[in-house]
Amino acid sequence: MACRVQKRISLRRKLHILRVLTSSNSAKRTSIANSTVLRLYKLKLALETVKRHYENLLATRGEHINLLNHVKENKDVKIEKVRAGTFMVKVTCEKGSNTLVAILEAFDEMCLNVQQAKVSCENGFSLEAIVVAEDQTLDVRDVSEALVKAIGKQSGEKDLPKFDKKCDL
């Protein structure tokens, strides 16, 4: 007898919880069960909608990243003369296997010493550096031409003549 009472109390407690969760006003078991099934179906539909939206966002993100990877950046070389013989160099170009090496070799050929540099290869190659020339007469145009030649040579363009200057070591 006590077992039956416990089962009935347990069933009523569970039905009460279902009634609260489904916002059902009915006291009948079948009505509560139907509203519970309806509520679960609505939740399932909402979950499928969220999954579709998430998959669309992932696809859009993938397309965006793909487009960013295929966009080719133009070579951009900006040189600012800070003071006599000191230059602020900013280079932006597409990624290449030896871009940094080619730029550093160009600096070496022009007898430029790198004092500070920041390099990034995130969406292309970019370099910001402060360089000091051993030859104080070096011009911004000379530095920019040498860097454009170095970047062009690295990316496979026709071989251009090197900067003809020897360093005093």
PDB file of C-alpha atoms in Angstrom:
ATOM      1  CA  MET A   1       0.000   0.000   0.000  1.00  0.00           C
ATOM      2  CA  ALA A   2       2.788   2.447   0.920  1.00  0.00           C
ATOM      3  CA  CYS A   3       4.516   1.639  -2.351  1.00  0.00           C
ATOM      4  CA  ARG A   4       1.412   2.684  -4.330  1.00  0.00           C
ATOM      5  CA  VAL A   5       1.169   5.974  -2.451  1.00  0.00           C
ATOM      6  CA  GLN A   6       4.843   6.709  -3.078  1.00  0.00           C
ATOM      7  CA  LYS A   7       4.408   5.981  -6.810  1.00  0.00           C
ATOM      8  CA  ARG A   8       1.369   8.257  -6.981  1.00  0.00           C
ATOM      9  CA  ILE A   9       3.195  11.078  -5.160  1.00  0.00           C
ATOM     10  CA  SER A  10       6.195  10.643  -7.430  1.00  0.00           C
ATOM     11  CA  LEU A  11       3.963  10.718 -10.532  1.00  0.00           C
ATOM     12  CA  ARG A  12       2.185  13.867  -9.325  1.00  0.00           C
ATOM     13  CA  ARG A  13       5.515  15.552  -8.612  1.00  0.00           C
ATOM     14  CA  LYS A  14       6.790  14.700 -12.111  1.00  0.00           C
ATOM     15  CA  LEU A  15       3.542  15.894 -13.703  1.00  0.00           C
ATOM     16  CA  HIS A  16       3.761  19.138 -11.745  1.00  0.00           C
ATOM     17  CA  ILE A  17       7.339  19.676 -12.962  1.00  0.00           C
ATOM     18  CA  LEU A  18       6.247  18.984 -16.572  1.00  0.00           C
ATOM     19  CA  ARG A  19       3.286  21.349 -16.193  1.00  0.00           C
ATOM     20  CA  VAL A  20       5.602  24.119 -14.970  1.00  0.00           C
ATOM     21  CA  LEU A  21       8.215  23.512 -17.682  1.00  0.00           C
ATOM     22  CA  THR A  22       5.669  23.441 -20.513  1.00  0.00           C
ATOM     23  CA  SER A  23       3.526  26.254 -19.111  1.00  0.00           C
ATOM     24  CA  SER A  24       0.495  23.992 -19.236  1.00  0.00           C
ATOM     25  CA  ASN A  25      -2.623  24.947 -17.252  1.00  0.00           C
ATOM     26  CA  SER A  26      -4.262  21.541 -17.523  1.00  0.00           C
ATOM     27  CA  ALA A  27      -4.324  19.011 -14.720  1.00  0.00           C
ATOM     28  CA  LYS A  28      -4.890  16.003 -16.987  1.00  0.00           C
ATOM     29  CA  ARG A  29      -2.011  13.652 -17.618  1.00  0.00           C
ATOM     30  CA  THR A  30      -2.671  13.320 -21.348  1.00  0.00           C
ATOM     31  CA  SER A  31      -2.878  17.071 -21.828  1.00  0.00           C
ATOM     32  CA  ILE A  32       0.399  17.588 -19.959  1.00  0.00           C
ATOM     33  CA  ALA A  33       2.046  14.831 -21.997  1.00  0.00           C
ATOM     34  CA  ASN A  34       0.789  16.370 -25.264  1.00  0.00           C
ATOM     35  CA  SER A  35       2.023  19.839 -24.339  1.00  0.00           C
ATOM     36  CA  THR A  36       5.370  18.320 -23.320  1.00  0.00           C
ATOM     37  CA  VAL A  37       5.731  16.580 -26.683  1.00  0.00           C
ATOM     38  CA  LEU A  38       4.757  19.796 -28.456  1.00  0.00           C
ATOM     39  CA  ARG A  39       7.291  21.764 -26.418  1.00  0.00           C
ATOM     40  CA  LEU A  40      10.045  19.228 -27.205  1.00  0.00           C
ATOM     41  CA  TYR A  41       9.174  19.402 -30.909  1.00  0.00           C
ATOM     42  CA  LYS A  42       9.396  23.211 -30.862  1.00  0.00           C
ATOM     43  CA  LEU A  43      12.751  23.037 -29.073  1.00  0.00           C
ATOM     44  CA  LYS A  44      14.004  20.534 -31.642  1.00  0.00           C
ATOM     45  CA  LEU A  45      12.974  22.870 -34.482  1.00  0.00           C
ATOM     46  CA  ALA A  46      14.669  25.815 -32.764  1.00  0.00           C
ATOM     47  CA  LEU A  47      17.847  23.752 -32.316  1.00  0.00           C
ATOM     48  CA  GLU A  48      17.851  22.773 -36.008  1.00  0.00           C
ATOM     49  CA  THR A  49      17.418  26.435 -36.957  1.00  0.00           C
ATOM     50  CA  VAL A  50      20.360  27.418 -34.777  1.00  0.00           C
ATOM     51  CA  LYS A  51      22.481  24.614 -36.285  1.00  0.00           C
ATOM     52  CA  ARG A  52      21.637  25.759 -39.832  1.00  0.00           C
ATOM     53  CA  HIS A  53      22.481  29.342 -38.923  1.00  0.00           C
ATOM     54  CA  TYR A  54      25.783  28.229 -37.363  1.00  0.00           C
ATOM     55  CA  GLU A  55      26.682  26.166 -40.451  1.00  0.00           C
ATOM     56  CA  ASN A  56      25.880  29.149 -42.690  1.00  0.00           C
ATOM     57  CA  LEU A  57      28.121  31.355 -40.566  1.00  0.00           C
ATOM     58  CA  LEU A  58      30.949  28.814 -40.787  1.00  0.00           C
ATOM     59  CA  ALA A  59      30.539  28.602 -44.566  1.00  0.00           C
ATOM     60  CA  THR A  60      30.549  32.399 -44.849  1.00  0.00           C
ATOM     61  CA  ARG A  61      33.634  32.587 -42.649  1.00  0.00           C
ATOM     62  CA  GLY A  62      35.377  29.985 -44.818  1.00  0.00           C
ATOM     63  CA  GLU A  63      34.532  31.890 -47.994  1.00  0.00           C
ATOM     64  CA  HIS A  64      35.769  35.123 -46.429  1.00  0.00           C
ATOM     65  CA  ILE A  65      39.078  33.554 -45.400  1.00  0.00           C
ATOM     66  CA  ASN A  66      39.422  31.976 -48.842  1.00  0.00           C
ATOM     67  CA  LEU A  67      38.887  35.371 -50.480  1.00  0.00           C
ATOM     68  CA  LEU A  68      41.435  36.995 -48.181  1.00  0.00           C
ATOM     69  CA  ASN A  69      43.991  34.343 -49.077  1.00  0.00           C
ATOM     70  CA  HIS A  70      43.452  34.867 -52.802  1.00  0.00           C
ATOM     71  CA  VAL A  71      43.542  38.650 -52.762  1.00  0.00           C
ATOM     72  CA  LYS A  72      46.975  39.716 -53.887  1.00  0.00           C
ATOM     73  CA  GLU A  73      48.417  42.725 -52.224  1.00  0.00           C
ATOM     74  CA  ASN A  74      50.446  45.109 -54.295  1.00  0.00           C
ATOM     75  CA  LYS A  75      53.984  45.838 -53.303  1.00  0.00           C
ATOM     76  CA  ASP A  76      53.968  48.839 -51.053  1.00  0.00           C
ATOM     77  CA  VAL A  77      57.257  50.383 -49.954  1.00  0.00           C
ATOM     78  CA  LYS A  78      57.220  53.551 -47.864  1.00  0.00           C
ATOM     79  CA  ILE A  79      60.404  55.183 -46.701  1.00  0.00           C
ATOM     80  CA  GLU A  80      60.574  58.188 -44.381  1.00  0.00           C
ATOM     81  CA  LYS A  81      63.769  59.980 -43.560  1.00  0.00           C
ATOM     82  CA  VAL A  82      63.892  60.491 -39.806  1.00  0.00           C
ATOM     83  CA  ARG A  83      67.209  62.362 -39.794  1.00  0.00           C
ATOM     84  CA  ALA A  84      70.413  62.283 -41.829  1.00  0.00           C
ATOM     85  CA  GLY A  85      71.206  58.648 -42.560  1.00  0.00           C
ATOM     86  CA  THR A  86      68.257  57.233 -40.562  1.00  0.00           C
ATOM     87  CA  PHE A  87      65.156  55.908 -42.291  1.00  0.00           C
ATOM     88  CA  MET A  88      61.802  54.489 -41.233  1.00  0.00           C
ATOM     89  CA  VAL A  89      61.015  51.650 -43.663  1.00  0.00           C
ATOM     90  CA  LYS A  90      57.532  50.165 -44.131  1.00  0.00           C
ATOM     91  CA  VAL A  91      57.143  47.296 -46.599  1.00  0.00           C
ATOM     92  CA  THR A  92      53.909  45.457 -47.412  1.00  0.00           C
ATOM     93  CA  CYS A  93      53.669  42.754 -50.068  1.00  0.00           C
ATOM     94  CA  GLU A  94      52.351  39.264 -50.725  1.00  0.00           C
ATOM     95  CA  LYS A  95      53.816  36.348 -48.834  1.00  0.00           C
ATOM     96  CA  GLY A  96      56.910  34.739 -50.246  1.00  0.00           C
ATOM     97  CA  SER A  97      59.338  32.168 -49.006  1.00  0.00           C
ATOM     98  CA  ASN A  98      62.377  34.477 -48.901  1.00  0.00           C
ATOM     99  CA  THR A  99      60.905  37.972 -48.727  1.00  0.00           C
ATOM    100  CA  LEU A 100      62.605  38.867 -45.457  1.00  0.00           C
ATOM    101  CA  VAL A 101      65.928  37.481 -46.669  1.00  0.00           C
ATOM    102  CA  ALA A 102      65.728  39.486 -49.903  1.00  0.00           C
ATOM    103  CA  ILE A 103      64.980  42.690 -47.980  1.00  0.00           C
ATOM    104  CA  LEU A 104      67.817  42.102 -45.507  1.00  0.00           C
ATOM    105  CA  GLU A 105      70.217  41.385 -48.373  1.00  0.00           C
ATOM    106  CA  ALA A 106      69.168  44.666 -49.992  1.00  0.00           C
ATOM    107  CA  PHE A 107      69.851  46.455 -46.691  1.00  0.00           C
ATOM    108  CA  ASP A 108      73.263  44.786 -46.533  1.00  0.00           C
ATOM    109  CA  GLU A 109      74.128  45.788 -50.125  1.00  0.00           C
ATOM    110  CA  MET A 110      73.267  49.416 -49.326  1.00  0.00           C
ATOM    111  CA  CYS A 111      75.250  49.300 -46.062  1.00  0.00           C
ATOM    112  CA  LEU A 112      72.145  49.861 -43.930  1.00  0.00           C
ATOM    113  CA  ASN A 113      72.122  48.651 -40.336  1.00  0.00           C
ATOM    114  CA  VAL A 114      68.774  47.593 -38.888  1.00  0.00           C
ATOM    115  CA  GLN A 115      68.295  49.061 -35.434  1.00  0.00           C
ATOM    116  CA  GLN A 116      64.741  47.947 -34.788  1.00  0.00           C
ATOM    117  CA  ALA A 117      62.312  45.835 -36.841  1.00  0.00           C
ATOM    118  CA  LYS A 118      58.833  44.386 -36.617  1.00  0.00           C
ATOM    119  CA  VAL A 119      57.799  41.655 -39.076  1.00  0.00           C
ATOM    120  CA  SER A 120      54.373  40.106 -39.626  1.00  0.00           C
ATOM    121  CA  CYS A 121      53.256  37.364 -42.001  1.00  0.00           C
ATOM    122  CA  GLU A 122      49.568  37.304 -41.111  1.00  0.00           C
ATOM    123  CA  ASN A 123      47.638  38.436 -44.228  1.00  0.00           C
ATOM    124  CA  GLY A 124      50.684  38.917 -46.392  1.00  0.00           C
ATOM    125  CA  PHE A 125      54.150  40.100 -45.474  1.00  0.00           C
ATOM    126  CA  SER A 126      54.772  43.369 -43.673  1.00  0.00           C
ATOM    127  CA  LEU A 127      57.911  44.868 -42.205  1.00  0.00           C
ATOM    128  CA  GLU A 128      58.487  48.037 -40.235  1.00  0.00           C
ATOM    129  CA  ALA A 129      62.097  48.862 -39.512  1.00  0.00           C
ATOM    130  CA  ILE A 130      64.365  51.685 -38.468  1.00  0.00           C
ATOM    131  CA  VAL A 131      67.605  51.538 -40.434  1.00  0.00           C
ATOM    132  CA  VAL A 132      70.762  53.620 -40.233  1.00  0.00           C
ATOM    133  CA  ALA A 133      72.979  54.149 -43.280  1.00  0.00           C
ATOM    134  CA  GLU A 134      76.732  54.129 -43.040  1.00  0.00           C
ATOM    135  CA  ASP A 135      76.737  56.560 -45.977  1.00  0.00           C
ATOM    136  CA  GLN A 136      74.959  59.739 -44.844  1.00  0.00           C
ATOM    137  CA  THR A 137      74.311  60.816 -48.451  1.00  0.00           C
ATOM    138  CA  LEU A 138      71.921  57.945 -49.159  1.00  0.00           C
ATOM    139  CA  ASP A 139      68.554  59.176 -50.415  1.00  0.00           C
ATOM    140  CA  VAL A 140      65.023  57.889 -49.760  1.00  0.00           C
ATOM    141  CA  ARG A 141      64.563  57.186 -53.472  1.00  0.00           C
ATOM    142  CA  ASP A 142      67.685  54.974 -53.566  1.00  0.00           C
ATOM    143  CA  VAL A 143      66.459  52.904 -50.624  1.00  0.00           C
ATOM    144  CA  SER A 144      62.946  52.500 -51.998  1.00  0.00           C
ATOM    145  CA  GLU A 145      64.202  51.498 -55.480  1.00  0.00           C
ATOM    146  CA  ALA A 146      66.536  48.894 -53.996  1.00  0.00           C
ATOM    147  CA  LEU A 147      63.745  47.431 -51.847  1.00  0.00           C
ATOM    148  CA  VAL A 148      61.280  47.269 -54.748  1.00  0.00           C
ATOM    149  CA  LYS A 149      63.948  45.509 -56.837  1.00  0.00           C
ATOM    150  CA  ALA A 150      64.655  43.052 -54.006  1.00  0.00           C
ATOM    151  CA  ILE A 151      60.967  42.247 -53.527  1.00  0.00           C
ATOM    152  CA  GLY A 152      60.450  41.936 -57.297  1.00  0.00           C
ATOM    153  CA  LYS A 153      63.453  39.654 -57.691  1.00  0.00           C
ATOM    154  CA  GLN A 154      62.231  37.487 -54.799  1.00  0.00           C
ATOM    155  CA  SER A 155      58.743  37.152 -56.300  1.00  0.00           C
ATOM    156  CA  GLY A 156      60.131  35.907 -59.628  1.00  0.00           C
ATOM    157  CA  GLU A 157      60.141  39.049 -61.727  1.00  0.00           C
ATOM    158  CA  LYS A 158      62.978  39.589 -64.191  1.00  0.00           C
ATOM    159  CA  ASP A 159      66.404  39.979 -62.636  1.00  0.00           C
ATOM    160  CA  LEU A 160      67.250  43.627 -62.131  1.00  0.00           C
ATOM    161  CA  PRO A 161      70.764  44.972 -61.545  1.00  0.00           C
ATOM    162  CA  LYS A 162      71.927  45.088 -57.945  1.00  0.00           C
ATOM    163  CA  PHE A 163      72.740  48.210 -55.993  1.00  0.00           C
ATOM    164  CA  ASP A 164      76.434  48.889 -56.740  1.00  0.00           C
ATOM    165  CA  LYS A 165      77.805  50.027 -53.437  1.00  0.00           C
ATOM    166  CA  LYS A 166      80.435  48.391 -51.241  1.00  0.00           C
ATOM    167  CA  CYS A 167      80.359  48.663 -47.468  1.00  0.00           C
ATOM    168  CA  ASP A 168      83.373  49.706 -45.442  1.00  0.00           C
ATOM    169  CA  LEU A 169      83.701  47.029 -42.806  1.00  0.00           C
TER     170      LEU A 169
END
